[in-house]
Amino acid sequence: MSRLKIKRVVLCGILMAVALTIFVLEAQLPPITPIPGIKLGLANIVTLFALAFLSPKEAFLILFGRVVLGAIFAGAPSTLLYSLPGGIFCLLVEMMLIKCFGTKFIWGISVVGAVVHNLTQLAVASMVTKTSEIFWYAPPLLLSGAVTGLLTGFAVWYLCERFGERIRHLIK
Amino acid sequence: MKNLNRKIWTILIGIILLVGVAGTAFIYFPKDKPEMVEIYKDGTLVKSLPLDSEYTEIPVIDEEKENIVVISDEKASMKYANCPDKLCVKQGEVGRSNTPIVCLPNKVVVKLSGGAGDVDAVTK
C-alpha cells in the first residue's frame, strides 16, 4: 500500500474513533427533552469534516462505522433502524450541497442535514408504529435540528475558514 | 453571486427556524381541548377512553412488552414501560397538546383526539 493510502486509512480510523467517542459521551448526558430524537448531534462535526476535507466515500465509511459501533456500545441495536437511514440520507444531501455551494455555507448545509436526518427518523418511526400521529413531533424536531445544526455547522465552518488551507495541506 | 448565496442560505435557515417555532407553539397550545384518549398498539386501536375519566390504569401487554397508561386529572401519561430507553415514561403528561406519547420499542402510541365524533368505530 502506498504511503498516501496508509495515511488516509489511518486518518479515517482516527476520525471514526473520534466520532464514536463524541457519540458515546453525548449518549451519557441526561436527555434534554423527552421528545425522542432530540440530541446535540455533536458527532456530526466529524461527518461534516470528512465531507469537507475527504472524499464522500470516506465520509460514508466513517459514518457507517460510527453508527454501527455506537449502537452496539452505547445504545440498543434497535436504534440502528432509525440512525442508519437518517444518517445516510443526511450524508447524501450534505454531500450534494457541498458540491454545489462549497464549504462557505457549511453552517446552513449542516442545518439542512440535521432536518433531513430528523425527518427520516420520523418517517421510519411512523412506519414502525404504523401511525401518522408521530409527525406531530416534526416542528420541535425542526427547531432542534436548526439549532443543533447551526452549532455543529459553525464549528466545522470555523475550521474550514480559519484552518482550511493548513488542513488540506496536512491531509494531502 | 456570492451575496445571493448568502441571502438564500440565511432565508432558508430563517424559514426553518420560523416553522419550527410556530409549529411547536401551535402544537403545544391548541385551541380545542381534546376529549378522547386513544391507545394504539402496533398501529391498531386497542382502547379509547374519555380524557375526563376517573383515575384509570390501562395495561398494554403483549408477550414481553409491557406498558401501563394512566389517565388522571384530564391528562394521560405512561406510568410504566419495560422498554430500554423509557423515553415514553419520562415524557410526562399530555393534556392539551396533539403530540402523542410514543413508546417506539414496544410500538405503543397514546394519542389525544378531538371528540367522540372523530372515530367511526371503536374496539373496546
GROMACS .gro file of C-alpha atoms in nm:
model
  296
    1MET     CA    1   0.000   0.000   0.000
    2SER     CA    2   0.135   0.339  -0.087
    3ARG     CA    3   0.222   0.587   0.185
    4LEU     CA    4  -0.061   0.808   0.074
    5LYS     CA    5  -0.318   0.536   0.117
    6ILE     CA    6  -0.192   0.431   0.456
    7LYS     CA    7  -0.217   0.788   0.574
    8ARG     CA    8  -0.577   0.809   0.455
    9VAL     CA    9  -0.678   0.481   0.611
   10VAL     CA   10  -0.525   0.576   0.945
   11LEU     CA   11  -0.694   0.915   0.927
   12CYS     CA   12  -1.032   0.753   0.865
   13GLY     CA   13  -0.974   0.521   1.159
   14ILE     CA   14  -0.888   0.808   1.388
   15LEU     CA   15  -1.188   1.012   1.275
   16MET     CA   16  -1.417   0.716   1.328
   17ALA     CA   17  -1.280   0.677   1.681
   18VAL     CA   18  -1.329   1.048   1.749
   19ALA     CA   19  -1.687   1.038   1.621
   20LEU     CA   20  -1.758   0.726   1.825
   21THR     CA   21  -1.618   0.883   2.141
   22ILE     CA   22  -1.822   1.200   2.097
   23PHE     CA   23  -2.130   0.990   2.028
   24VAL     CA   24  -2.091   0.767   2.333
   25LEU     CA   25  -2.012   1.060   2.563
   26GLU     CA   26  -2.311   1.251   2.436
   27ALA     CA   27  -2.532   0.950   2.499
   28GLN     CA   28  -2.436   0.960   2.866
   29LEU     CA   29  -2.578   1.307   2.910
   30PRO     CA   30  -2.931   1.316   3.052
   31PRO     CA   31  -3.194   1.376   2.783
   32ILE     CA   32  -3.275   1.745   2.740
   33THR     CA   33  -3.634   1.677   2.647
   34PRO     CA   34  -3.834   1.357   2.645
   35ILE     CA   35  -3.908   1.402   2.277
   36PRO     CA   36  -3.737   1.110   2.105
   37GLY     CA   37  -3.461   1.207   1.870
   38ILE     CA   38  -3.352   1.540   2.009
   39LYS     CA   39  -2.981   1.527   2.066
   40LEU     CA   40  -2.689   1.761   2.032
   41GLY     CA   41  -2.561   1.553   1.745
   42LEU     CA   42  -2.203   1.667   1.801
   43ALA     CA   43  -2.062   1.360   1.629
   44ASN     CA   44  -2.184   1.511   1.305
   45ILE     CA   45  -1.897   1.756   1.329
   46VAL     CA   46  -1.675   1.467   1.226
   47THR     CA   47  -1.908   1.368   0.942
   48LEU     CA   48  -1.909   1.723   0.806
   49PHE     CA   49  -1.534   1.747   0.848
   50ALA     CA   50  -1.493   1.429   0.645
   51LEU     CA   51  -1.721   1.565   0.372
   52ALA     CA   52  -1.531   1.891   0.364
   53PHE     CA   53  -1.177   1.756   0.359
   54LEU     CA   54  -1.201   1.392   0.248
   55SER     CA   55  -1.397   1.207  -0.014
   56PRO     CA   56  -1.768   1.119   0.020
   57LYS     CA   57  -1.680   0.751   0.027
   58GLU     CA   58  -1.455   0.800   0.328
   59ALA     CA   59  -1.717   1.015   0.497
   60PHE     CA   60  -1.968   0.738   0.447
   61LEU     CA   61  -1.733   0.477   0.589
   62ILE     CA   62  -1.668   0.687   0.897
   63LEU     CA   63  -2.040   0.746   0.945
   64PHE     CA   64  -2.129   0.382   0.897
   65GLY     CA   65  -1.862   0.265   1.140
   66ARG     CA   66  -1.962   0.522   1.399
   67VAL     CA   67  -2.334   0.445   1.379
   68VAL     CA   68  -2.294   0.067   1.393
   69LEU     CA   69  -2.032   0.063   1.668
   70GLY     CA   70  -2.215   0.337   1.854
   71ALA     CA   71  -2.537   0.139   1.853
   72ILE     CA   72  -2.352  -0.160   1.991
   73PHE     CA   73  -2.159   0.029   2.257
   74ALA     CA   74  -2.396   0.296   2.374
   75GLY     CA   75  -2.746   0.218   2.267
   76ALA     CA   76  -2.979  -0.061   2.190
   77PRO     CA   77  -2.901  -0.206   1.847
   78SER     CA   78  -3.263  -0.130   1.763
   79THR     CA   79  -3.177   0.238   1.733
   80LEU     CA   80  -2.983   0.140   1.421
   81LEU     CA   81  -3.314   0.116   1.239
   82TYR     CA   82  -3.354   0.490   1.278
   83SER     CA   83  -2.996   0.617   1.285
   84LEU     CA   84  -2.878   0.441   0.971
   85PRO     CA   85  -3.138   0.565   0.719
   86GLY     CA   86  -3.131   0.907   0.883
   87GLY     CA   87  -2.755   0.926   0.868
   88ILE     CA   88  -2.732   0.803   0.510
   89PHE     CA   89  -2.988   1.046   0.371
   90CYS     CA   90  -2.831   1.324   0.571
   91LEU     CA   91  -2.491   1.242   0.425
   92LEU     CA   92  -2.621   1.223   0.069
   93VAL     CA   93  -2.795   1.559   0.095
   94GLU     CA   94  -2.497   1.726   0.262
   95MET     CA   95  -2.263   1.577   0.002
   96MET     CA   96  -2.466   1.724  -0.283
   97LEU     CA   97  -2.498   2.061  -0.115
   98ILE     CA   98  -2.125   2.084  -0.052
   99LYS     CA   99  -2.064   2.001  -0.415
  100CYS     CA  100  -2.291   2.290  -0.514
  101PHE     CA  101  -2.201   2.552  -0.257
  102GLY     CA  102  -1.861   2.453  -0.122
  103THR     CA  103  -1.772   2.487   0.243
  104LYS     CA  104  -1.852   2.855   0.274
  105PHE     CA  105  -2.209   2.777   0.376
  106ILE     CA  106  -2.145   2.459   0.565
  107TRP     CA  107  -2.332   2.607   0.861
  108GLY     CA  108  -2.650   2.609   0.655
  109ILE     CA  109  -2.575   2.273   0.497
  110SER     CA  110  -2.545   2.129   0.848
  111VAL     CA  111  -2.893   2.259   0.935
  112VAL     CA  112  -3.045   2.104   0.623
  113GLY     CA  113  -2.864   1.780   0.705
  114ALA     CA  114  -2.997   1.779   1.061
  115VAL     CA  115  -3.351   1.845   0.937
  116VAL     CA  116  -3.326   1.565   0.680
  117HIS     CA  117  -3.190   1.331   0.945
  118ASN     CA  118  -3.473   1.406   1.189
  119LEU     CA  119  -3.747   1.382   0.927
  120THR     CA  120  -3.610   1.049   0.807
  121GLN     CA  121  -3.615   0.915   1.161
  122LEU     CA  122  -3.974   1.034   1.198
  123ALA     CA  123  -4.067   0.861   0.875
  124VAL     CA  124  -3.914   0.533   0.992
  125ALA     CA  125  -4.085   0.567   1.331
  126SER     CA  126  -4.421   0.628   1.166
  127MET     CA  127  -4.373   0.316   0.955
  128VAL     CA  128  -4.280   0.113   1.262
  129THR     CA  129  -4.571   0.232   1.475
  130LYS     CA  130  -4.798   0.239   1.170
  131THR     CA  131  -4.941   0.575   1.272
  132SER     CA  132  -4.903   0.917   1.120
  133GLU     CA  133  -4.952   1.088   1.455
  134ILE     CA  134  -4.581   1.078   1.502
  135PHE     CA  135  -4.536   1.364   1.257
  136TRP     CA  136  -4.672   1.593   1.525
  137TYR     CA  137  -4.315   1.575   1.651
  138ALA     CA  138  -4.189   1.741   1.335
  139PRO     CA  139  -4.197   2.108   1.445
  140PRO     CA  140  -3.999   2.061   1.767
  141LEU     CA  141  -3.754   1.842   1.576
  142LEU     CA  142  -3.723   2.106   1.304
  143LEU     CA  143  -3.643   2.363   1.567
  144SER     CA  144  -3.389   2.150   1.749
  145GLY     CA  145  -3.241   2.041   1.414
  146ALA     CA  146  -3.195   2.401   1.315
  147VAL     CA  147  -3.030   2.497   1.642
  148THR     CA  148  -2.802   2.195   1.676
  149GLY     CA  149  -2.729   2.207   1.303
  150LEU     CA  150  -2.610   2.565   1.339
  151LEU     CA  151  -2.397   2.467   1.637
  152THR     CA  152  -2.215   2.182   1.467
  153GLY     CA  153  -2.218   2.361   1.133
  154PHE     CA  154  -2.044   2.669   1.264
  155ALA     CA  155  -1.784   2.456   1.439
  156VAL     CA  156  -1.686   2.298   1.107
  157TRP     CA  157  -1.726   2.629   0.924
  158TYR     CA  158  -1.475   2.789   1.155
  159LEU     CA  159  -1.233   2.504   1.089
  160CYS     CA  160  -1.273   2.546   0.715
  161GLU     CA  161  -1.240   2.921   0.705
  162ARG     CA  162  -0.957   2.958   0.952
  163PHE     CA  163  -0.755   2.640   0.906
  164GLY     CA  164  -0.880   2.508   0.574
  165GLU     CA  165  -0.559   2.552   0.382
  166ARG     CA  166  -0.343   2.410   0.660
  167ILE     CA  167  -0.567   2.105   0.695
  168ARG     CA  168  -0.577   2.033   0.325
  169HIS     CA  169  -0.202   2.054   0.312
  170LEU     CA  170  -0.161   1.816   0.604
  171ILE     CA  171  -0.411   1.567   0.467
  172LYS     CA  172  -0.261   1.555   0.121
  173MET     CA  173  -2.325   3.592  -0.691
  174LYS     CA  174  -2.168   3.544  -0.350
  175ASN     CA  175  -2.419   3.778  -0.185
  176LEU     CA  176  -2.709   3.593  -0.346
  177ASN     CA  177  -2.593   3.264  -0.198
  178ARG     CA  178  -2.563   3.426   0.140
  179LYS     CA  179  -2.918   3.556   0.117
  180ILE     CA  180  -3.052   3.220   0.004
  181TRP     CA  181  -2.898   3.038   0.298
  182THR     CA  182  -2.994   3.296   0.560
  183ILE     CA  183  -3.352   3.298   0.439
  184LEU     CA  184  -3.367   2.918   0.424
  185ILE     CA  185  -3.243   2.876   0.780
  186GLY     CA  186  -3.472   3.156   0.892
  187ILE     CA  187  -3.770   2.977   0.742
  188ILE     CA  188  -3.679   2.650   0.909
  189LEU     CA  189  -3.645   2.823   1.246
  190LEU     CA  190  -3.970   3.007   1.197
  191VAL     CA  191  -4.163   2.696   1.100
  192GLY     CA  192  -4.008   2.517   1.396
  193VAL     CA  193  -4.107   2.785   1.647
  194ALA     CA  194  -4.452   2.847   1.502
  195GLY     CA  195  -4.528   2.480   1.461
  196THR     CA  196  -4.417   2.399   1.813
  197ALA     CA  197  -4.626   2.681   1.959
  198PHE     CA  198  -4.926   2.567   1.759
  199ILE     CA  199  -4.889   2.214   1.877
  200TYR     CA  200  -4.845   2.283   2.242
  201PHE     CA  201  -5.121   2.543   2.267
  202PRO     CA  202  -5.409   2.411   2.059
  203LYS     CA  203  -5.746   2.581   2.063
  204ASP     CA  204  -5.969   2.285   2.124
  205LYS     CA  205  -5.945   2.071   2.428
  206PRO     CA  206  -5.914   1.707   2.329
  207GLU     CA  207  -6.183   1.476   2.455
  208MET     CA  208  -6.070   1.122   2.398
  209VAL     CA  209  -5.760   0.924   2.474
  210GLU     CA  210  -5.677   0.661   2.215
  211ILE     CA  211  -5.422   0.388   2.273
  212TYR     CA  212  -5.271   0.216   1.973
  213LYS     CA  213  -5.062  -0.099   1.978
  214ASP     CA  214  -4.874  -0.177   1.660
  215GLY     CA  215  -5.096   0.054   1.462
  216THR     CA  216  -5.428  -0.083   1.583
  217LEU     CA  217  -5.659   0.096   1.821
  218VAL     CA  218  -5.688  -0.111   2.134
  219LYS     CA  219  -5.858   0.124   2.376
  220SER     CA  220  -6.041   0.451   2.364
  221LEU     CA  221  -6.147   0.640   2.675
  222PRO     CA  222  -6.269   0.989   2.756
  223LEU     CA  223  -5.999   1.220   2.883
  224ASP     CA  224  -6.208   1.325   3.179
  225SER     CA  225  -6.244   0.974   3.318
  226GLU     CA  226  -6.175   0.897   3.678
  227TYR     CA  227  -5.828   0.772   3.754
  228THR     CA  228  -5.775   0.473   3.521
  229GLU     CA  229  -5.479   0.248   3.463
  230ILE     CA  230  -5.469   0.072   3.130
  231PRO     CA  231  -5.214  -0.202   3.089
  232VAL     CA  232  -5.097  -0.279   2.736
  233ILE     CA  233  -4.927  -0.613   2.750
  234ASP     CA  234  -4.809  -0.826   2.462
  235GLU     CA  235  -4.571  -1.114   2.529
  236GLU     CA  236  -4.274  -0.940   2.685
  237LYS     CA  237  -4.370  -0.583   2.609
  238GLU     CA  238  -4.542  -0.411   2.896
  239ASN     CA  239  -4.679  -0.060   2.913
  240ILE     CA  240  -4.915   0.099   3.159
  241VAL     CA  241  -5.104   0.408   3.050
  242VAL     CA  242  -5.265   0.623   3.316
  243ILE     CA  243  -5.548   0.871   3.274
  244SER     CA  244  -5.595   1.105   3.563
  245ASP     CA  245  -5.683   1.471   3.615
  246GLU     CA  246  -5.768   1.512   3.247
  247LYS     CA  247  -5.418   1.409   3.148
  248ALA     CA  248  -5.269   1.093   3.005
  249SER     CA  249  -4.925   0.962   3.083
  250MET     CA  250  -4.717   0.647   3.057
  251LYS     CA  251  -4.674   0.523   3.410
  252TYR     CA  252  -4.457   0.226   3.331
  253ALA     CA  253  -4.289   0.066   3.035
  254ASN     CA  254  -4.034  -0.210   3.011
  255CYS     CA  255  -3.858  -0.068   2.708
  256PRO     CA  256  -3.484   0.007   2.726
  257ASP     CA  257  -3.497   0.384   2.692
  258LYS     CA  258  -3.811   0.474   2.893
  259LEU     CA  259  -3.842   0.796   2.697
  260CYS     CA  260  -4.216   0.744   2.698
  261VAL     CA  261  -4.228   0.739   3.078
  262LYS     CA  262  -4.003   1.044   3.104
  263GLN     CA  263  -4.228   1.233   2.869
  264GLY     CA  264  -4.470   1.314   3.144
  265GLU     CA  265  -4.832   1.402   3.083
  266VAL     CA  266  -5.023   1.518   2.779
  267GLY     CA  267  -5.344   1.703   2.840
  268ARG     CA  268  -5.376   1.971   2.581
  269SER     CA  269  -5.135   1.909   2.300
  270ASN     CA  270  -5.164   1.696   1.992
  271THR     CA  271  -4.828   1.529   2.038
  272PRO     CA  272  -4.867   1.165   2.118
  273ILE     CA  273  -4.679   0.969   2.381
  274VAL     CA  274  -4.485   0.711   2.190
  275CYS     CA  275  -4.306   0.401   2.307
  276LEU     CA  276  -4.115   0.310   1.994
  277PRO     CA  277  -3.961  -0.020   2.106
  278ASN     CA  278  -4.297  -0.152   2.228
  279LYS     CA  279  -4.491   0.013   1.946
  280VAL     CA  280  -4.743   0.182   2.171
  281VAL     CA  281  -4.889   0.519   2.081
  282VAL     CA  282  -5.111   0.722   2.314
  283LYS     CA  283  -5.293   0.994   2.131
  284LEU     CA  284  -5.548   1.257   2.225
  285SER     CA  285  -5.825   1.322   1.980
  286GLY     CA  286  -6.081   1.592   1.931
  287GLY     CA  287  -6.401   1.423   2.018
  288ALA     CA  288  -6.619   1.115   2.006
  289GLY     CA  289  -6.719   1.216   1.656
  290ASP     CA  290  -6.367   1.154   1.528
  291VAL     CA  291  -6.382   0.779   1.505
  292ASP     CA  292  -6.646   0.578   1.326
  293ALA     CA  293  -6.586   0.258   1.516
  294VAL     CA  294  -6.403   0.181   1.832
  295THR     CA  295  -6.279  -0.155   1.952
  296LYS     CA  296  -6.303  -0.195   2.324
   0.00000   0.00000   0.00000
